[in-house]
Coordinates of C-alpha atoms and ligand atoms in Angstrom, one line a residue:
M11 CA 18.9 9.9 20.4
D12 CA 16.1 10.3 18.0
L13 CA 16.1 8.7 14.6
I14 CA 16.1 11.6 12.0
Y15 CA 14.3 11.6 8.7
A16 CA 15.8 13.4 5.7
S17 CA 14.3 14.5 2.4
T18 CA 15.2 12.6 -0.7
R19 CA 15.5 15.9 -2.5
N20 CA 17.2 18.2 -0.1
A21 CA 20.0 17.2 2.2
E22 CA 19.3 20.2 4.5
E23 CA 15.7 19.2 5.3
K24 CA 15.8 17.0 8.4
V25 CA 12.9 16.3 10.8
T26 CA 11.8 13.9 13.5
A27 CA 9.4 11.0 12.9
S28 CA 6.4 12.8 14.2
Q29 CA 7.2 15.9 12.0
A30 CA 7.7 13.6 8.9
I31 CA 4.3 12.0 9.5
L32 CA 2.6 15.4 10.0
K33 CA 4.1 16.8 6.8
G34 CA 3.6 13.8 4.6
L35 CA 5.7 15.1 1.8
A36 CA 9.0 17.0 2.2
G37 CA 9.7 20.2 0.3
E38 CA 10.4 20.3 -3.5
G39 CA 8.3 17.1 -3.8
G40 CA 10.8 15.0 -1.8
L41 CA 10.0 12.1 0.4
F42 CA 11.1 11.6 4.0
V43 CA 13.4 8.6 4.6
P44 CA 15.0 7.4 7.9
T45 CA 18.7 8.4 7.9
A46 CA 19.5 4.9 9.3
I47 CA 17.5 1.6 9.3
P48 CA 17.3 0.5 13.0
A49 CA 18.3 -3.1 13.7
L50 CA 15.8 -5.7 14.7
D51 CA 17.7 -6.5 17.9
I52 CA 15.2 -8.9 19.4
D53 CA 15.6 -12.6 19.8
L54 CA 13.4 -14.6 17.4
D55 CA 12.2 -16.8 20.2
D56 CA 10.8 -13.7 21.9
L57 CA 9.3 -12.4 18.6
A58 CA 7.7 -15.8 18.1
K59 CA 5.7 -15.3 21.3
M60 CA 4.4 -11.9 20.4
T61 CA 0.9 -10.9 19.4
Y62 CA 0.5 -8.7 16.3
Q63 CA 0.2 -5.6 18.6
E64 CA 3.3 -6.5 20.5
T65 CA 5.2 -7.0 17.2
A66 CA 3.9 -3.7 16.0
Y67 CA 5.3 -2.0 19.1
A68 CA 8.7 -3.8 18.7
V69 CA 9.1 -2.7 15.1
M70 CA 7.5 0.8 15.1
S71 CA 9.2 2.0 18.3
R72 CA 12.5 1.5 16.6
F73 CA 11.5 3.9 13.8
L74 CA 9.2 6.4 15.5
T75 CA 11.6 7.3 18.3
D76 CA 10.1 10.6 19.3
F77 CA 6.7 8.9 20.3
T78 CA 6.5 7.9 23.9
E79 CA 5.8 4.3 24.7
E80 CA 2.4 5.3 25.9
E81 CA 1.6 7.3 22.8
L82 CA 2.6 4.6 20.5
K83 CA 0.9 1.8 22.4
N84 CA -2.3 3.9 22.4
C85 CA -2.1 4.3 18.6
I86 CA -1.5 0.5 18.1
N87 CA -4.3 -0.6 20.4
A88 CA -6.8 1.8 18.8
A89 CA -5.8 0.5 15.3
Y90 CA -5.5 -3.2 15.6
D91 CA -8.7 -4.1 17.4
S92 CA -12.0 -5.6 16.6
K93 CA -12.1 -3.7 13.3
F94 CA -10.2 -6.7 12.1
D95 CA -12.2 -9.9 11.8
T96 CA -9.4 -12.1 13.2
E97 CA -7.3 -11.8 16.4
E98 CA -4.3 -12.8 14.4
I99 CA -4.8 -9.5 12.3
A100 CA -2.6 -11.0 9.5
P101 CA -3.1 -14.7 9.2
L102 CA -0.8 -17.0 7.1
V103 CA -2.5 -19.5 4.8
S104 CA -0.5 -22.3 3.2
A105 CA -1.7 -23.3 -0.3
D106 CA 0.0 -25.0 -3.2
G107 CA 3.6 -24.6 -1.9
A108 CA 3.5 -21.0 -0.7
Y109 CA 2.3 -19.1 2.3
Y110 CA -0.3 -16.4 1.6
L111 CA -0.1 -13.6 4.1
E112 CA -3.6 -12.4 4.3
L113 CA -3.5 -8.6 4.8
F114 CA -7.2 -8.0 4.1
H115 CA -8.9 -8.7 7.4
G116 CA -9.5 -5.0 8.3
S117 CA -12.5 -2.9 7.8
T118 CA -12.2 -2.3 4.0
I119 CA -10.8 -5.8 3.2
A120 CA -7.6 -4.6 1.5
F121 CA -4.1 -4.4 2.8
K122 CA -4.3 -0.6 3.0
D123 CA -6.1 -1.1 6.3
M124 CA -2.9 -2.4 7.8
A125 CA -1.4 1.1 7.7
L126 CA -4.5 3.3 7.4
S127 CA -6.1 2.1 10.5
I128 CA -3.2 3.4 12.5
L129 CA -2.2 6.5 10.5
P130 CA -5.0 8.8 11.8
H131 CA -3.9 8.0 15.3
L132 CA -0.2 8.6 14.5
L133 CA -1.1 11.9 12.8
I134 CA -3.3 13.2 15.6
T135 CA -0.6 12.3 18.1
A136 CA 2.0 13.9 16.0
A137 CA -0.1 17.1 15.7
R138 CA -0.4 17.3 19.5
K139 CA 3.3 16.7 20.0
N140 CA 4.2 19.5 17.6
Q141 CA 1.6 22.1 18.9
V142 CA -0.3 22.2 15.6
K143 CA -3.4 24.4 15.9
N144 CA -4.7 24.1 12.3
D145 CA -7.1 21.4 11.3
I146 CA -5.4 18.7 9.2
V147 CA -6.8 18.2 5.7
I148 CA -5.9 14.8 4.3
L149 CA -5.6 15.0 0.6
T150 CA -5.5 11.6 -1.1
A151 CA -5.3 10.2 -4.6
T152 CA -6.5 6.6 -4.8
S153 CA -6.4 3.8 -7.3
G154 CA -9.3 2.3 -5.3
D155 CA -8.2 0.8 -2.0
T156 CA -6.3 3.6 -0.3
G157 CA -9.3 5.9 -0.6
K158 CA -11.8 3.8 1.2
A159 CA -9.3 2.7 3.9
A160 CA -8.3 6.3 4.5
L161 CA -12.0 7.4 4.6
A162 CA -12.7 4.7 7.1
G163 CA -9.7 5.6 9.2
F164 CA -10.3 9.4 9.3
A165 CA -14.2 9.5 9.3
D166 CA -15.3 11.8 12.2
V167 CA -11.8 12.0 13.6
K168 CA -11.8 15.5 15.3
G169 CA -9.5 18.1 13.9
T170 CA -9.3 16.4 10.5
K171 CA -11.0 16.5 7.1
I172 CA -10.4 14.0 4.3
I173 CA -10.7 14.6 0.5
V174 CA -10.3 11.6 -1.8
F175 CA -9.8 11.8 -5.5
Y176 CA -10.3 8.6 -7.6
P177 CA -10.3 7.8 -11.3
K178 CA -14.0 7.8 -12.2
H179 CA -13.6 5.0 -14.7
G180 CA -10.6 3.2 -13.1
V181 CA -11.8 1.4 -10.0
S182 CA -14.0 -1.7 -9.5
P183 CA -17.8 -1.2 -8.9
I184 CA -17.4 -2.4 -5.3
Q185 CA -14.5 -0.1 -4.7
E186 CA -16.5 2.8 -6.0
K187 CA -19.6 1.9 -4.0
Q188 CA -17.5 1.6 -0.9
M189 CA -16.2 5.1 -1.3
V190 CA -19.3 7.0 -2.4
T191 CA -21.3 5.6 0.5
Q192 CA -18.8 6.8 3.1
K193 CA -20.4 8.4 6.1
G194 CA -18.8 11.2 8.2
E195 CA -19.2 15.0 8.2
N196 CA -15.5 15.5 7.4
T197 CA -15.3 13.2 4.4
F198 CA -15.3 14.2 0.7
V199 CA -15.1 11.9 -2.3
V200 CA -14.5 13.1 -5.9
G201 CA -14.3 11.1 -9.1
I202 CA -12.0 12.6 -11.7
N203 CA -12.1 12.2 -15.4
G204 CA -8.6 10.9 -15.6
N205 CA -6.4 8.1 -14.4
F206 CA -4.7 7.4 -11.1
D207 CA -1.4 9.0 -12.1
Q208 CA -3.2 12.2 -13.0
A209 CA -5.0 12.2 -9.7
Q210 CA -1.7 11.6 -7.9
T211 CA 0.1 14.3 -9.8
G212 CA -2.7 16.8 -9.1
V213 CA -2.6 16.0 -5.4
K214 CA 1.2 16.4 -5.3
K215 CA 0.9 19.7 -7.0
M216 CA -1.4 21.1 -4.4
F217 CA 1.0 19.8 -1.7
S218 CA 3.9 21.7 -3.0
D219 CA 2.0 24.9 -3.8
A220 CA 3.3 27.5 -1.4
K221 CA 0.6 30.1 -2.3
L222 CA -2.2 27.6 -1.6
A223 CA -0.5 26.6 1.7
K224 CA -0.7 30.3 2.8
V225 CA -4.4 30.5 1.9
M226 CA -5.1 27.3 3.8
D227 CA -3.1 28.5 6.8
A228 CA -5.1 31.7 7.0
A229 CA -8.3 29.7 7.1
G230 CA -6.9 27.4 9.8
Y231 CA -6.0 24.4 7.7
Q232 CA -2.9 22.5 6.6
F233 CA -2.5 19.5 4.3
S234 CA -1.2 16.1 5.1
S235 CA -1.1 12.9 3.1
A236 CA -2.5 9.5 3.7
N237 CA -0.8 8.2 0.5
S238 CA 1.9 5.7 0.9
I239 CA 4.4 8.5 0.5
N240 CA 3.7 9.2 4.2
I241 CA 6.3 7.5 6.3
G242 CA 3.5 6.9 8.8
R243 CA 2.1 4.4 6.3
L244 CA 5.4 2.7 5.5
V245 CA 6.5 1.9 9.0
P246 CA 3.4 0.0 10.0
Q247 CA 3.8 -2.1 6.9
I248 CA 7.2 -3.4 8.0
V249 CA 5.4 -5.0 11.0
Y250 CA 3.6 -7.8 9.1
Y251 CA 6.8 -9.1 7.4
V252 CA 8.4 -9.5 10.8
Y253 CA 5.2 -11.0 12.2
A254 CA 4.9 -13.5 9.3
Y255 CA 8.6 -14.6 9.7
A256 CA 8.1 -15.1 13.5
K257 CA 4.9 -17.1 12.9
L258 CA 6.6 -19.4 10.4
Y259 CA 9.3 -20.0 12.9
A260 CA 6.8 -20.5 15.8
N261 CA 5.0 -23.0 13.7
G262 CA 8.1 -25.0 12.9
E263 CA 8.0 -24.2 9.2
I264 CA 11.5 -22.5 9.2
K265 CA 14.6 -22.7 11.3
K266 CA 16.1 -19.7 13.1
G267 CA 17.8 -17.4 10.5
E268 CA 16.5 -19.4 7.5
K269 CA 16.0 -17.1 4.6
I270 CA 12.5 -16.7 3.0
N271 CA 11.4 -15.1 -0.2
V272 CA 8.7 -12.4 -0.2
V273 CA 6.4 -11.8 -3.2
V274 CA 4.6 -8.5 -3.4
P275 CA 2.0 -7.4 -5.9
T276 CA 3.3 -3.9 -6.5
G277 CA 1.8 -0.6 -7.6
N278 CA 3.2 2.5 -5.8
F279 CA 6.1 0.4 -4.4
G280 CA 5.1 1.0 -0.8
N281 CA 4.4 -2.5 0.3
I282 CA 7.6 -4.0 -1.2
L283 CA 9.7 -1.1 0.1
A284 CA 8.4 -2.0 3.6
A285 CA 9.7 -5.6 3.0
F286 CA 13.0 -4.1 1.9
Y287 CA 13.2 -2.1 5.1
A288 CA 12.4 -5.3 7.1
K289 CA 15.3 -7.0 5.3
N290 CA 17.6 -4.1 6.2
M291 CA 16.5 -4.3 9.8
G292 CA 18.0 -7.8 9.7
L293 CA 14.9 -10.0 8.9
P294 CA 16.2 -13.0 6.9
I295 CA 14.7 -12.3 3.5
A296 CA 16.4 -13.7 0.4
K297 CA 14.6 -12.3 -2.7
L298 CA 12.2 -9.4 -2.8
I299 CA 10.0 -10.5 -5.7
C300 CA 8.3 -7.5 -7.3
A301 CA 5.1 -8.5 -9.2
S302 CA 3.5 -6.2 -11.8
N303 CA 0.4 -6.5 -13.9
E304 CA 0.5 -5.5 -17.6
N305 CA 1.6 -2.0 -16.5
R306 CA 5.0 -3.5 -16.3
V307 CA 7.1 -0.4 -15.8
L308 CA 8.8 -1.9 -12.7
Y309 CA 9.6 -5.1 -14.4
D310 CA 11.3 -3.2 -17.3
F311 CA 13.1 -1.1 -14.7
F312 CA 14.6 -4.1 -12.9
S313 CA 15.6 -5.7 -16.1
T314 CA 17.1 -2.7 -17.9
G315 CA 17.9 -0.1 -15.3
T316 CA 15.7 2.4 -17.2
Y317 CA 12.5 3.7 -15.7
D318 CA 10.3 4.8 -18.5
K319 CA 6.7 5.8 -17.9
N320 CA 6.2 6.8 -21.6
R321 CA 3.8 4.0 -22.5
E322 CA 0.2 3.2 -22.7
F323 CA -1.7 3.1 -19.4
I324 CA -3.6 -0.2 -19.3
L325 CA -6.7 -0.7 -17.2
T326 CA -6.5 -4.2 -15.8
S327 CA -8.4 -6.5 -13.4
S328 CA -5.9 -5.5 -10.7
P329 CA -6.7 -1.8 -10.7
S330 CA -4.8 -1.0 -7.5
M331 CA -1.7 -1.8 -9.4
D332 CA -2.5 0.3 -12.5
I333 CA 0.2 2.8 -11.9
L334 CA 3.0 4.1 -14.1
I335 CA 4.7 6.4 -11.6
S336 CA 5.6 4.3 -8.5
S337 CA 6.2 7.1 -6.0
N338 CA 7.9 5.1 -3.3
L339 CA 10.6 3.8 -5.8
E340 CA 12.2 7.3 -5.2
R341 CA 13.1 6.1 -1.7
L342 CA 15.0 3.2 -3.2
I343 CA 16.6 5.3 -5.9
Y344 CA 17.8 7.8 -3.2
R345 CA 19.3 4.9 -1.2
I346 CA 21.1 3.2 -4.1
A347 CA 22.4 6.6 -5.2
G348 CA 24.3 6.7 -1.9
N349 CA 21.7 8.7 0.0
D350 CA 22.5 11.5 -2.3
A351 CA 19.6 14.0 -2.5
A352 CA 21.2 15.9 -5.5
K353 CA 21.6 12.8 -7.5
N354 CA 18.2 11.6 -6.7
E355 CA 16.6 14.9 -7.6
A356 CA 18.3 14.8 -11.0
F357 CA 16.6 11.5 -11.7
M358 CA 13.2 12.7 -10.5
K359 CA 13.6 15.9 -12.6
A360 CA 14.2 13.7 -15.6
L361 CA 11.2 11.6 -14.8
S362 CA 8.9 14.7 -14.6
S363 CA 10.4 16.4 -17.7
E364 CA 11.1 13.4 -20.0
G365 CA 9.1 10.7 -18.3
K366 CA 12.2 8.6 -17.8
Y367 CA 15.7 8.1 -16.3
E368 CA 18.4 5.6 -16.4
I369 CA 20.3 4.5 -13.3
T370 CA 24.1 3.9 -13.3
A371 CA 25.6 0.4 -13.5
E372 CA 26.9 0.9 -9.9
M373 CA 23.3 1.6 -8.7
K374 CA 21.9 -1.4 -10.6
E375 CA 24.4 -3.6 -8.9
Q376 CA 22.6 -2.8 -5.6
L377 CA 19.3 -4.2 -6.9
K378 CA 20.4 -7.8 -6.8
D379 CA 18.0 -8.7 -4.0
F380 CA 15.1 -7.8 -6.2
Y381 CA 13.5 -9.9 -8.8
G382 CA 10.9 -8.4 -11.1
N383 CA 8.4 -9.9 -13.4
Y384 CA 4.8 -9.4 -14.6
T385 CA 1.6 -11.4 -15.1
T386 CA -0.7 -10.8 -18.0
E387 CA -4.5 -10.6 -17.7
A388 CA -5.0 -14.0 -19.1
E389 CA -2.4 -15.5 -16.8
T390 CA -4.0 -13.8 -13.8
A391 CA -7.3 -15.4 -14.5
E392 CA -5.6 -18.8 -15.0
V393 CA -3.8 -18.5 -11.7
I394 CA -7.1 -17.9 -9.8
K395 CA -8.8 -20.8 -11.5
D396 CA -6.0 -23.2 -11.1
L397 CA -5.4 -22.5 -7.5
Y398 CA -9.1 -22.8 -6.8
E399 CA -9.5 -26.1 -8.6
K400 CA -6.4 -27.5 -7.0
T401 CA -7.0 -26.4 -3.4
G402 CA -10.4 -24.7 -3.0
Y403 CA -8.6 -21.5 -1.9
V404 CA -9.8 -18.3 -3.8
I405 CA -7.5 -15.4 -4.2
D406 CA -8.1 -11.9 -5.6
T407 CA -6.7 -10.6 -8.8
H408 CA -3.8 -8.6 -7.2
T409 CA -2.7 -11.6 -5.2
A410 CA -3.0 -13.7 -8.4
V411 CA -0.6 -11.3 -10.2
A412 CA 1.9 -12.1 -7.4
A413 CA 1.3 -15.8 -7.5
G414 CA 1.7 -15.7 -11.3
V415 CA 5.1 -14.0 -11.0
Y416 CA 6.1 -16.4 -8.3
H417 CA 5.5 -19.3 -10.7
K418 CA 7.7 -17.5 -13.3
Y419 CA 10.4 -17.0 -10.7
L420 CA 10.4 -20.7 -9.8
K421 CA 10.5 -21.7 -13.5
E422 CA 13.5 -19.4 -14.1
T423 CA 15.5 -20.1 -11.0
N424 CA 14.3 -23.5 -9.7
D425 CA 14.5 -22.0 -6.2
T426 CA 12.0 -24.4 -4.7
D427 CA 13.8 -24.8 -1.4
T428 CA 13.3 -21.3 -0.2
K429 CA 10.0 -20.9 1.7
T430 CA 8.0 -18.1 0.2
V431 CA 5.5 -15.6 1.5
I432 CA 3.1 -14.1 -0.9
A433 CA 1.5 -10.8 0.2
S434 CA -2.2 -11.3 -0.3
T435 CA -3.4 -7.8 -0.6
A436 CA -7.1 -7.9 -1.1
S437 CA -10.1 -10.1 -0.3
P438 CA -11.5 -11.8 -3.4
Y439 CA -14.8 -10.2 -2.3
K440 CA -13.5 -6.8 -3.3
F441 CA -13.0 -8.0 -6.9
T442 CA -15.8 -10.5 -7.1
R443 CA -16.7 -10.0 -10.7
S444 CA -13.1 -10.6 -12.0
V445 CA -12.5 -13.4 -9.6
M446 CA -15.7 -15.3 -10.5
D447 CA -15.2 -14.6 -14.2
A448 CA -11.8 -16.2 -13.9
I449 CA -13.3 -19.3 -12.3
D450 CA -16.2 -19.8 -14.7
K451 CA -17.1 -16.8 -17.0
E452 CA -19.9 -18.6 -18.8
K453 CA -21.6 -19.7 -15.6
Y454 CA -21.4 -16.4 -13.8
D455 CA -21.7 -13.8 -16.5
S456 CA -25.4 -13.1 -16.1
M457 CA -25.3 -12.8 -12.3
T458 CA -25.5 -9.4 -10.5
D459 CA -22.5 -8.3 -8.3
F460 CA -24.3 -9.3 -5.1
E461 CA -25.4 -12.6 -6.5
L462 CA -21.8 -13.2 -7.3
V463 CA -20.9 -12.3 -3.7
D464 CA -23.2 -15.1 -2.4
E465 CA -21.9 -17.5 -5.0
L466 CA -18.3 -16.8 -4.0
S467 CA -19.2 -17.5 -0.4
R468 CA -20.7 -20.8 -1.4
I469 CA -17.8 -22.0 -3.5
S470 CA -15.0 -20.8 -1.2
N471 CA -16.6 -21.6 2.2
V472 CA -15.7 -18.1 3.4
K473 CA -18.2 -15.9 5.1
V474 CA -19.2 -12.7 3.3
P475 CA -17.1 -10.0 5.0
Q476 CA -19.0 -7.2 7.0
A477 CA -17.5 -4.6 4.6
I478 CA -19.5 -6.1 1.8
E479 CA -22.7 -6.6 3.8
D480 CA -22.5 -3.0 4.7
I481 CA -22.7 -1.7 1.2
R482 CA -25.4 -3.9 -0.1
S483 CA -28.0 -1.3 1.0
A484 CA -25.9 1.8 1.7
K485 CA -27.0 5.1 0.1
V486 CA -24.7 7.1 -2.2
L487 CA -23.6 10.2 -0.3
H488 CA -20.9 11.6 -2.7
D489 CA -21.5 12.4 -6.3
T490 CA -18.9 15.1 -7.2
V491 CA -17.1 14.5 -10.5
C492 CA -14.5 16.9 -11.9
E493 CA -11.8 17.4 -14.6
V494 CA -8.1 17.0 -13.7
D495 CA -7.5 20.7 -13.9
E496 CA -10.4 21.4 -11.5
M497 CA -9.0 19.5 -8.5
E498 CA -7.8 22.6 -6.7
S499 CA -11.0 24.5 -7.1
V500 CA -13.0 21.5 -5.8
V501 CA -10.8 21.4 -2.7
K502 CA -11.3 25.1 -2.1
K503 CA -15.0 24.7 -2.5
F504 CA -15.2 21.9 0.1
L505 CA -13.2 24.0 2.6
N506 CA -15.0 27.3 1.9
I507 CA -11.8 29.1 1.1
Ligands
PLP24 C1 -2.4 -0.6 -3.1 C2 -2.5 -2.1 -3.5 C3 -1.4 -2.7 -4.1 C4 -0.1 -2.0 -4.4 O1 0.6 -1.7 -3.2 P1 1.8 -0.6 -3.3 O2 2.2 -0.5 -1.9 O3 1.1 0.6 -3.9 O4 2.8 -1.2 -4.2 C5 -1.6 -4.1 -4.4 N1 -2.8 -4.7 -4.1 C6 -3.8 -4.1 -3.6 C7 -5.1 -4.8 -3.4 C8 -3.7 -2.7 -3.2 O5 -4.8 -2.1 -2.7

């Protein structure tokens, strides 16, 4: 029997996995969630022998039950191939008492590649399965990394177009250069004069605009989403937690069934939700440690039970986590509200009208597996510098936020016995300026971005990734900039409708 996906805002809306992937967002702004979390009923000794691709099939086939074995294996093999610069796909590096799960070996050197290299294949397969005739228009808001990863995934994929909105002044120079140099007839990149939340809200509004959907349909188009609200992004992210656990076991670092902690640098709450789903499948995870930067809305939520986005939006050196509305948290809220769409909808309505909501004590009780904390800008820089000086290992700013929170967790709990995996979400090459400033600001201040790249390679002994080499000389191909309230007209212009 197929696993069914339900909307977090409407108990009546139920679809299969392929339909959920195709739609991206449910009606009334809801998100699709699996009505049950399948069990990871595979012996760990078997998992320990599996390649990344085999692990991906083992995990994803349990969620995407209306895909045939052949369809799913084709998607997996097309995604996790030589686009990644290591056969392991997601290697584990041990440094200073923790395991860094490097999720940045794909074509855009950030963890978004883990899901966005497979999403286009899942989407095209889902369209075929559901007899869709329209072209799919991927509409995406990005805080920097999703945009490039989605562009790379969808560029020149037949039957698709992709439009990416990013905050013009809220991404790193390398992130921006990566996006505006994107090739592909079907790619469109727009800077908005606003922040990520405004970009995301604008995109969500277009998704739920029935009139716009009609106009699109008449012109032979329909929207879908590559944002982490698409279940087709969430499911592939569960894979690497299972893979990491199996690798730790295979390497003799943990015993069968031994619980590990997972630390995740969090923005939109997609990555950590995937870890939560992995735990619910039966993976032995003790604490889910949710790390925030100075935009500490999630830390406040976990400590008080009140989610309150009414606060200053802070631009930090970990821009992919500069988010005040963590969209995927809705999936957790729905669950701890007893899978009750009406209750969840009331919270989300309060969030959109008052900017906040407070969960009940009963709901808060179910968050015991989570630990939240945050790392300041100064602490983030210190973490990078200390780890480098101690071990020679260089991490990016987002990963450093996670490592900083892990240190606070250890200090508070003394839980030094539990082996801990830190999700390392970006290559330091993606945030070279901030990383090198952290190590020695005075020395590196006067260097250009690409001089810093070469210097980073020298001090870390890590080869400059292809993704960085590619943009050294690439031409700018996208220069559209618009106001927040012009997003819809820009989309219409691109599509000639
Ligand atoms: C997107 C991103 C995050 C945040 O992940 P979420 O799934 O949105 O919580 C963290 N680090 C990097 C480098 C990212 O690109």
